[in-house]
Amino acid sequence: MLKLGIRLANSINSGRGHFERCFSISNHISQKIIWFLDYESDFFESRIAKKDEIFYEKKNNDLKLVNSFIKNQKINFLLLDSYIFSKETINNLAKKIPLCLFQDKKDNYNIQMVICPHPIVLEVSNNQVCLNGPKFSPISNKLMIDNKKSKNDNKNILISMGAYDSLGVTLNVMKAVDNIAKRIKTNIKTTIVLANGSPIIEEVNLFIKNSINFKLLVNVKDMSKIYNNSTIAIGAPGLSHLERLYIGLPTILIAQNKIHELLVEKWVHLNCALKSKNTIPTIEKIICYIIESKKVRNELIRNGRKQVDGKGSIRIAKSILMYNKKYDI
């Protein structure tokens, strides 16, 4: 019988993507799940199923509770979603328990299963289960596509640079949009999405204080309506971008780190996004280009929906259950 443990990073510095993709997978597993988190918040606790249990490690790099549950055989399979742990730590953990790891870069691990929902090719051994590519995008099964609504004639912009955006890319995008609106003398409705705890919330609120064209939304649980009411998005190449590809929301990607730079290039190569540097003039130029070209937007929508079909979480959950059945764990 599967006794699944999920250890993920959910602290303010880690963002919410780790939780969201694990949560999406958990919706397709009927067995009780043991969650190991490193940050207490009602936002997370209120969403986890009542059948499950939640425990908190003292630090974001702790595995003490996980190891204790492994030793006492309270879990027999672990899904790990965190960038904190070293390769040595991960490999040692996989010697104790079958381990499934989310990867966003080309690292070799001596583990049983890897998930990489991005368009990069992993190097894995023959005995590893490799769930690689956008068809394994673990997006929410609650996302609803509004095919009847036309976005082509609207000028609604979504700024979604991650729940916390510690680098403040959001502020540069806001300034670029504001410059465009003033220059062409057109009202561009802009929605900014952030989470409580973001270090830039005060600056964002100050910027939009006297503007009716900017709206800040905090702690959004369901992005469907926002996606469907937007013409374009400016964001990062993480989980939210996979959601936007599924919904059909053309996106300008801005990298926030080295891993992002690789992913942005891959998505651009597939013609599933445009890219911009994190400078106000460059962002302005790309926004004007995509807004003025219906053909470009439609092409991005068409290519994105070919890559992400919304069934990634189901495929991952089935793979975990099949592994459990095959090895009778």
CSV table of C-alpha atoms in Angstrom, one decimal:
chain,number,residue,atom,x,y,z
A,1,MET,CA,0.0,0.0,0.0
A,2,LEU,CA,1.3,3.4,-0.9
A,3,LYS,CA,2.2,5.6,2.1
A,4,LEU,CA,3.1,8.8,0.3
A,5,GLY,CA,5.1,11.6,1.9
A,6,ILE,CA,5.6,15.0,0.3
A,7,ARG,CA,8.5,17.2,1.4
A,8,LEU,CA,8.4,20.6,-0.3
A,9,ALA,CA,9.7,24.1,0.1
A,10,ASN,CA,6.9,26.6,0.9
A,11,SER,CA,8.7,29.4,2.8
A,12,ILE,CA,8.4,33.0,1.6
A,13,ASN,CA,11.8,32.8,-0.1
A,14,SER,CA,10.8,29.6,-2.0
A,15,GLY,CA,7.6,30.9,-3.6
A,16,ARG,CA,4.4,29.0,-4.0
A,17,GLY,CA,5.1,27.0,-7.1
A,18,HIS,CA,6.5,24.0,-5.2
A,19,PHE,CA,3.3,23.7,-3.2
A,20,GLU,CA,1.0,24.3,-6.1
A,21,ARG,CA,2.4,21.5,-8.3
A,22,CYS,CA,2.5,19.0,-5.4
A,23,PHE,CA,-1.0,20.0,-4.4
A,24,SER,CA,-2.2,19.4,-8.0
A,25,ILE,CA,-0.7,15.9,-8.0
A,26,SER,CA,-2.2,15.1,-4.6
A,27,ASN,CA,-5.7,15.7,-6.0
A,28,HIS,CA,-5.4,12.5,-8.0
A,29,ILE,CA,-4.2,10.3,-5.2
A,30,SER,CA,-6.9,8.8,-3.0
A,31,GLN,CA,-4.5,7.5,-0.3
A,32,LYS,CA,-3.7,9.5,2.8
A,33,ILE,CA,-0.6,11.8,2.3
A,34,ILE,CA,1.9,13.0,4.9
A,35,TRP,CA,3.0,16.6,4.1
A,36,PHE,CA,6.3,18.0,5.4
A,37,LEU,CA,6.4,21.7,5.1
A,38,ASP,CA,8.8,24.4,6.4
A,39,TYR,CA,6.5,27.3,6.7
A,40,GLU,CA,3.2,27.5,8.7
A,41,SER,CA,0.4,29.4,6.9
A,42,ASP,CA,-3.4,29.1,6.8
A,43,PHE,CA,-3.2,29.5,3.0
A,44,PHE,CA,-1.6,26.1,2.7
A,45,GLU,CA,-3.3,24.3,5.6
A,46,SER,CA,-6.8,25.3,4.4
A,47,ARG,CA,-6.2,23.7,1.0
A,48,ILE,CA,-4.7,20.3,2.0
A,49,ALA,CA,-7.3,17.5,2.2
A,50,LYS,CA,-8.7,16.6,5.6
A,51,LYS,CA,-7.6,13.0,5.1
A,52,ASP,CA,-4.0,14.1,5.0
A,53,GLU,CA,-1.6,15.1,7.8
A,54,ILE,CA,0.7,18.1,8.0
A,55,PHE,CA,4.1,18.3,9.8
A,56,TYR,CA,6.6,21.1,9.9
A,57,GLU,CA,10.3,20.7,9.8
A,58,LYS,CA,12.2,23.3,11.9
A,59,LYS,CA,14.3,24.6,9.0
A,60,ASN,CA,13.9,24.7,5.3
A,61,ASN,CA,16.9,22.3,4.9
A,62,ASP,CA,15.7,19.9,7.6
A,63,LEU,CA,14.7,16.3,6.9
A,64,LYS,CA,14.5,15.1,10.5
A,65,LEU,CA,10.8,14.4,10.5
A,66,VAL,CA,11.0,12.8,7.1
A,67,ASN,CA,13.8,10.4,8.2
A,68,SER,CA,11.8,9.6,11.3
A,69,PHE,CA,8.7,8.7,9.3
A,70,ILE,CA,10.9,6.6,7.0
A,71,LYS,CA,12.5,4.7,9.9
A,72,ASN,CA,9.1,4.0,11.4
A,73,GLN,CA,7.7,2.9,8.0
A,74,LYS,CA,5.0,5.5,8.1
A,75,ILE,CA,5.9,6.6,4.6
A,76,ASN,CA,7.3,4.3,1.9
A,77,PHE,CA,7.5,6.7,-1.1
A,78,LEU,CA,8.7,10.4,-1.0
A,79,LEU,CA,7.9,13.2,-3.4
A,80,LEU,CA,10.5,15.9,-3.0
A,81,ASP,CA,10.1,19.4,-4.3
A,82,SER,CA,12.8,21.8,-3.1
A,83,TYR,CA,16.0,23.4,-4.4
A,84,ILE,CA,17.6,23.5,-0.9
A,85,PHE,CA,19.0,20.1,-0.6
A,86,SER,CA,22.4,19.0,-2.0
A,87,LYS,CA,22.8,16.2,-4.5
A,88,GLU,CA,24.5,14.1,-1.8
A,89,THR,CA,21.6,14.6,0.6
A,90,ILE,CA,19.1,13.6,-2.1
A,91,ASN,CA,21.1,10.5,-3.2
A,92,ASN,CA,21.4,9.3,0.4
A,93,LEU,CA,17.7,9.8,0.9
A,94,ALA,CA,17.0,7.7,-2.1
A,95,LYS,CA,18.9,4.8,-0.5
A,96,LYS,CA,16.4,4.7,2.3
A,97,ILE,CA,13.1,5.2,0.3
A,98,PRO,CA,11.9,5.3,-3.3
A,99,LEU,CA,12.2,9.0,-4.2
A,100,CYS,CA,10.6,11.2,-6.8
A,101,LEU,CA,12.2,14.5,-7.4
A,102,PHE,CA,11.2,17.6,-9.3
A,103,GLN,CA,14.0,18.9,-11.4
A,104,ASP,CA,14.3,22.2,-13.3
A,105,LYS,CA,17.9,21.6,-14.6
A,106,LYS,CA,20.1,18.9,-16.0
A,107,ASP,CA,21.5,17.3,-12.9
A,108,ASN,CA,22.1,13.6,-12.5
A,109,TYR,CA,20.7,11.9,-9.4
A,110,ASN,CA,20.8,8.3,-8.2
A,111,ILE,CA,17.1,8.3,-7.5
A,112,GLN,CA,14.1,6.2,-8.6
A,113,MET,CA,11.9,8.9,-10.4
A,114,VAL,CA,12.4,12.4,-11.7
A,115,ILE,CA,9.9,15.0,-12.9
A,116,CYS,CA,10.9,17.8,-15.2
A,117,PRO,CA,7.8,19.5,-16.8
A,118,HIS,CA,10.0,21.9,-18.9
A,119,PRO,CA,11.2,21.5,-22.5
A,120,ILE,CA,14.7,20.4,-21.5
A,121,VAL,CA,16.0,16.9,-22.0
A,122,LEU,CA,17.3,15.2,-18.8
A,123,GLU,CA,20.1,12.6,-18.7
A,124,VAL,CA,18.8,9.6,-16.7
A,125,SER,CA,19.8,6.0,-16.1
A,126,ASN,CA,17.9,3.1,-17.6
A,127,ASN,CA,16.4,2.1,-14.2
A,128,GLN,CA,15.0,5.6,-13.5
A,129,VAL,CA,11.4,6.6,-14.3
A,130,CYS,CA,11.7,9.8,-16.1
A,131,LEU,CA,8.6,12.1,-16.5
A,132,ASN,CA,10.1,14.7,-18.8
A,133,GLY,CA,8.5,17.4,-20.8
A,134,PRO,CA,5.5,19.7,-20.8
A,135,LYS,CA,3.0,16.8,-21.0
A,136,PHE,CA,3.9,16.3,-17.3
A,137,SER,CA,3.0,19.9,-16.4
A,138,PRO,CA,1.4,19.6,-12.9
A,139,ILE,CA,-1.2,22.3,-13.3
A,140,SER,CA,-4.5,22.6,-11.4
A,141,ASN,CA,-7.4,20.6,-12.6
A,142,LYS,CA,-9.6,23.5,-11.6
A,143,LEU,CA,-8.3,25.8,-14.3
A,144,MET,CA,-11.2,26.6,-16.7
A,145,ILE,CA,-10.6,27.7,-20.3
A,146,ASP,CA,-13.2,30.3,-21.5
A,147,ASN,CA,-13.2,29.5,-25.3
A,148,LYS,CA,-16.1,31.8,-25.9
A,149,LYS,CA,-14.4,34.9,-24.6
A,150,SER,CA,-12.3,36.8,-27.2
A,151,LYS,CA,-9.2,38.4,-25.9
A,152,ASN,CA,-8.1,39.8,-29.2
A,153,ASP,CA,-9.6,43.3,-28.9
A,154,ASN,CA,-8.9,43.9,-25.2
A,155,LYS,CA,-5.8,45.5,-23.7
A,156,ASN,CA,-5.8,43.8,-20.4
A,157,ILE,CA,-2.3,42.9,-19.0
A,158,LEU,CA,-1.5,40.5,-16.3
A,159,ILE,CA,1.8,40.9,-14.4
A,160,SER,CA,2.7,37.6,-12.6
A,161,MET,CA,6.4,37.4,-11.8
A,162,GLY,CA,5.9,34.9,-9.0
A,163,ALA,CA,4.2,35.1,-5.7
A,164,TYR,CA,6.9,37.1,-4.0
A,165,ASP,CA,9.1,38.5,-6.8
A,166,SER,CA,12.0,39.4,-4.4
A,167,LEU,CA,13.9,41.0,-7.4
A,168,GLY,CA,11.1,43.5,-8.0
A,169,VAL,CA,10.8,42.8,-11.7
A,170,THR,CA,7.0,43.6,-11.3
A,171,LEU,CA,7.9,47.3,-10.6
A,172,ASN,CA,9.8,47.6,-13.9
A,173,VAL,CA,6.9,46.0,-15.8
A,174,MET,CA,4.5,48.4,-14.2
A,175,LYS,CA,6.6,51.4,-15.1
A,176,ALA,CA,6.8,50.2,-18.7
A,177,VAL,CA,3.0,49.7,-19.0
A,178,ASP,CA,2.4,53.1,-17.4
A,179,ASN,CA,4.8,54.7,-20.0
A,180,ILE,CA,3.0,53.0,-22.9
A,181,ALA,CA,-0.4,54.2,-21.6
A,182,LYS,CA,0.7,57.8,-21.3
A,183,ARG,CA,2.4,57.7,-24.7
A,184,ILE,CA,-0.6,56.3,-26.7
A,185,LYS,CA,-3.2,57.9,-24.4
A,186,THR,CA,-5.0,54.6,-23.9
A,187,ASN,CA,-6.3,53.0,-20.8
A,188,ILE,CA,-4.5,49.7,-20.3
A,189,LYS,CA,-6.1,47.7,-17.5
A,190,THR,CA,-3.3,45.9,-15.6
A,191,THR,CA,-3.7,43.3,-12.9
A,192,ILE,CA,-0.8,42.5,-10.6
A,193,VAL,CA,-0.7,39.2,-8.7
A,194,LEU,CA,1.4,38.8,-5.6
A,195,ALA,CA,1.3,37.0,-2.2
A,196,ASN,CA,1.3,38.3,1.3
A,197,GLY,CA,4.9,38.6,2.4
A,198,SER,CA,6.2,39.9,-0.9
A,199,PRO,CA,8.9,42.5,-0.2
A,200,ILE,CA,7.6,44.7,-2.9
A,201,ILE,CA,3.9,45.0,-1.9
A,202,GLU,CA,4.3,48.4,-0.3
A,203,GLU,CA,6.1,49.8,-3.4
A,204,VAL,CA,3.4,48.4,-5.7
A,205,ASN,CA,0.6,49.9,-3.6
A,206,LEU,CA,2.4,53.2,-3.6
A,207,PHE,CA,2.8,53.2,-7.4
A,208,ILE,CA,-0.9,52.3,-8.1
A,209,LYS,CA,-2.3,54.6,-5.4
A,210,ASN,CA,-3.5,57.2,-7.8
A,211,SER,CA,-4.1,55.0,-10.8
A,212,ILE,CA,-7.4,53.4,-11.7
A,213,ASN,CA,-5.8,51.3,-14.4
A,214,PHE,CA,-3.7,49.2,-12.0
A,215,LYS,CA,-5.2,46.6,-9.7
A,216,LEU,CA,-3.3,44.5,-7.1
A,217,LEU,CA,-4.6,41.0,-6.1
A,218,VAL,CA,-3.1,39.2,-3.2
A,219,ASN,CA,-3.3,35.5,-2.3
A,220,VAL,CA,-5.3,34.4,-5.4
A,221,LYS,CA,-6.4,30.8,-5.1
A,222,ASP,CA,-7.9,30.4,-8.6
A,223,MET,CA,-6.3,32.2,-11.5
A,224,SER,CA,-8.8,31.1,-14.1
A,225,LYS,CA,-10.9,34.3,-14.3
A,226,ILE,CA,-7.8,36.5,-14.3
A,227,TYR,CA,-6.2,34.4,-17.1
A,228,ASN,CA,-9.3,34.5,-19.2
A,229,ASN,CA,-9.8,38.2,-18.8
A,230,SER,CA,-6.2,39.1,-19.8
A,231,THR,CA,-4.9,39.8,-23.3
A,232,ILE,CA,-1.3,39.1,-22.5
A,233,ALA,CA,0.8,38.3,-19.5
A,234,ILE,CA,4.3,39.2,-18.4
A,235,GLY,CA,5.8,36.5,-16.1
A,236,ALA,CA,8.5,34.0,-15.2
A,237,PRO,CA,9.0,30.5,-16.8
A,238,GLY,CA,7.7,28.5,-13.8
A,239,LEU,CA,4.4,26.8,-13.0
A,240,SER,CA,2.3,29.8,-13.8
A,241,HIS,CA,3.7,29.9,-17.3
A,242,LEU,CA,2.5,26.2,-17.8
A,243,GLU,CA,-0.9,27.3,-16.6
A,244,ARG,CA,-0.9,30.2,-19.1
A,245,LEU,CA,0.1,27.9,-21.9
A,246,TYR,CA,-2.9,25.6,-21.1
A,247,ILE,CA,-5.4,28.5,-20.8
A,248,GLY,CA,-4.1,30.1,-24.0
A,249,LEU,CA,-2.6,33.4,-22.6
A,250,PRO,CA,0.2,34.8,-24.7
A,251,THR,CA,3.2,35.6,-22.4
A,252,ILE,CA,6.3,37.7,-22.3
A,253,LEU,CA,8.9,35.8,-20.2
A,254,ILE,CA,11.5,37.6,-18.1
A,255,ALA,CA,14.2,35.5,-16.4
A,256,GLN,CA,14.9,35.9,-12.7
A,257,ASN,CA,17.9,33.5,-12.4
A,258,LYS,CA,20.2,31.3,-14.5
A,259,ILE,CA,17.8,28.4,-14.6
A,260,HIS,CA,15.1,30.8,-15.9
A,261,GLU,CA,17.4,32.0,-18.6
A,262,LEU,CA,17.7,28.4,-20.0
A,263,LEU,CA,13.9,27.8,-19.8
A,264,VAL,CA,13.1,31.1,-21.4
A,265,GLU,CA,15.3,30.3,-24.4
A,266,LYS,CA,13.6,26.9,-24.7
A,267,TRP,CA,10.1,28.3,-24.7
A,268,VAL,CA,11.0,31.0,-27.2
A,269,HIS,CA,12.5,28.4,-29.5
A,270,LEU,CA,9.2,26.4,-29.4
A,271,ASN,CA,7.4,29.7,-30.2
A,272,CYS,CA,5.4,29.4,-27.0
A,273,ALA,CA,6.5,32.8,-25.6
A,274,LEU,CA,8.3,36.0,-26.3
A,275,LYS,CA,11.2,37.2,-24.1
A,276,SER,CA,12.4,40.4,-22.6
A,277,LYS,CA,15.3,41.7,-20.6
A,278,ASN,CA,14.5,43.2,-17.2
A,279,THR,CA,14.8,46.8,-18.4
A,280,ILE,CA,11.9,49.2,-18.8
A,281,PRO,CA,12.6,50.2,-22.5
A,282,THR,CA,12.9,46.6,-23.6
A,283,ILE,CA,9.7,45.6,-21.8
A,284,GLU,CA,7.9,48.5,-23.4
A,285,LYS,CA,9.0,47.5,-26.8
A,286,ILE,CA,8.0,43.8,-26.5
A,287,ILE,CA,4.6,44.7,-24.9
A,288,CYS,CA,3.8,47.1,-27.8
A,289,TYR,CA,4.8,44.4,-30.3
A,290,ILE,CA,2.6,41.6,-28.9
A,291,ILE,CA,-0.4,43.9,-28.2
A,292,GLU,CA,-0.4,45.2,-31.8
A,293,SER,CA,-0.1,41.8,-33.5
A,294,LYS,CA,-3.1,39.5,-33.3
A,295,LYS,CA,-1.2,37.0,-35.5
A,296,VAL,CA,1.6,36.7,-33.0
A,297,ARG,CA,-0.8,36.2,-30.1
A,298,ASN,CA,-2.8,33.6,-31.9
A,299,GLU,CA,0.4,31.7,-32.8
A,300,LEU,CA,1.6,31.7,-29.2
A,301,ILE,CA,-1.8,30.5,-28.1
A,302,ARG,CA,-1.9,27.7,-30.6
A,303,ASN,CA,1.6,26.4,-29.9
A,304,GLY,CA,1.2,26.6,-26.1
A,305,ARG,CA,-1.9,24.5,-26.1
A,306,LYS,CA,-0.1,21.9,-28.2
A,307,GLN,CA,2.5,21.6,-25.4
A,308,VAL,CA,0.3,21.6,-22.3
A,309,ASP,CA,-3.0,19.7,-22.3
A,310,GLY,CA,-3.9,19.9,-18.6
A,311,LYS,CA,-3.4,16.2,-17.8
A,312,GLY,CA,0.1,16.4,-16.4
A,313,SER,CA,-0.9,15.9,-12.8
A,314,ILE,CA,-2.9,12.8,-13.7
A,315,ARG,CA,0.1,11.3,-15.5
A,316,ILE,CA,2.4,11.9,-12.6
A,317,ALA,CA,0.0,10.5,-10.0
A,318,LYS,CA,-0.5,7.4,-12.2
A,319,SER,CA,3.2,6.9,-12.5
A,320,ILE,CA,3.7,7.1,-8.7
A,321,LEU,CA,0.8,4.6,-8.2
A,322,MET,CA,2.2,2.3,-10.9
A,323,TYR,CA,5.6,2.3,-9.3
A,324,ASN,CA,4.0,1.4,-6.0
A,325,LYS,CA,2.2,-1.5,-7.7
A,326,LYS,CA,5.2,-2.7,-9.6
A,327,TYR,CA,7.6,-2.8,-6.7
A,328,ASP,CA,4.9,-3.7,-4.1
A,329,ILE,CA,6.0,-1.0,-1.7
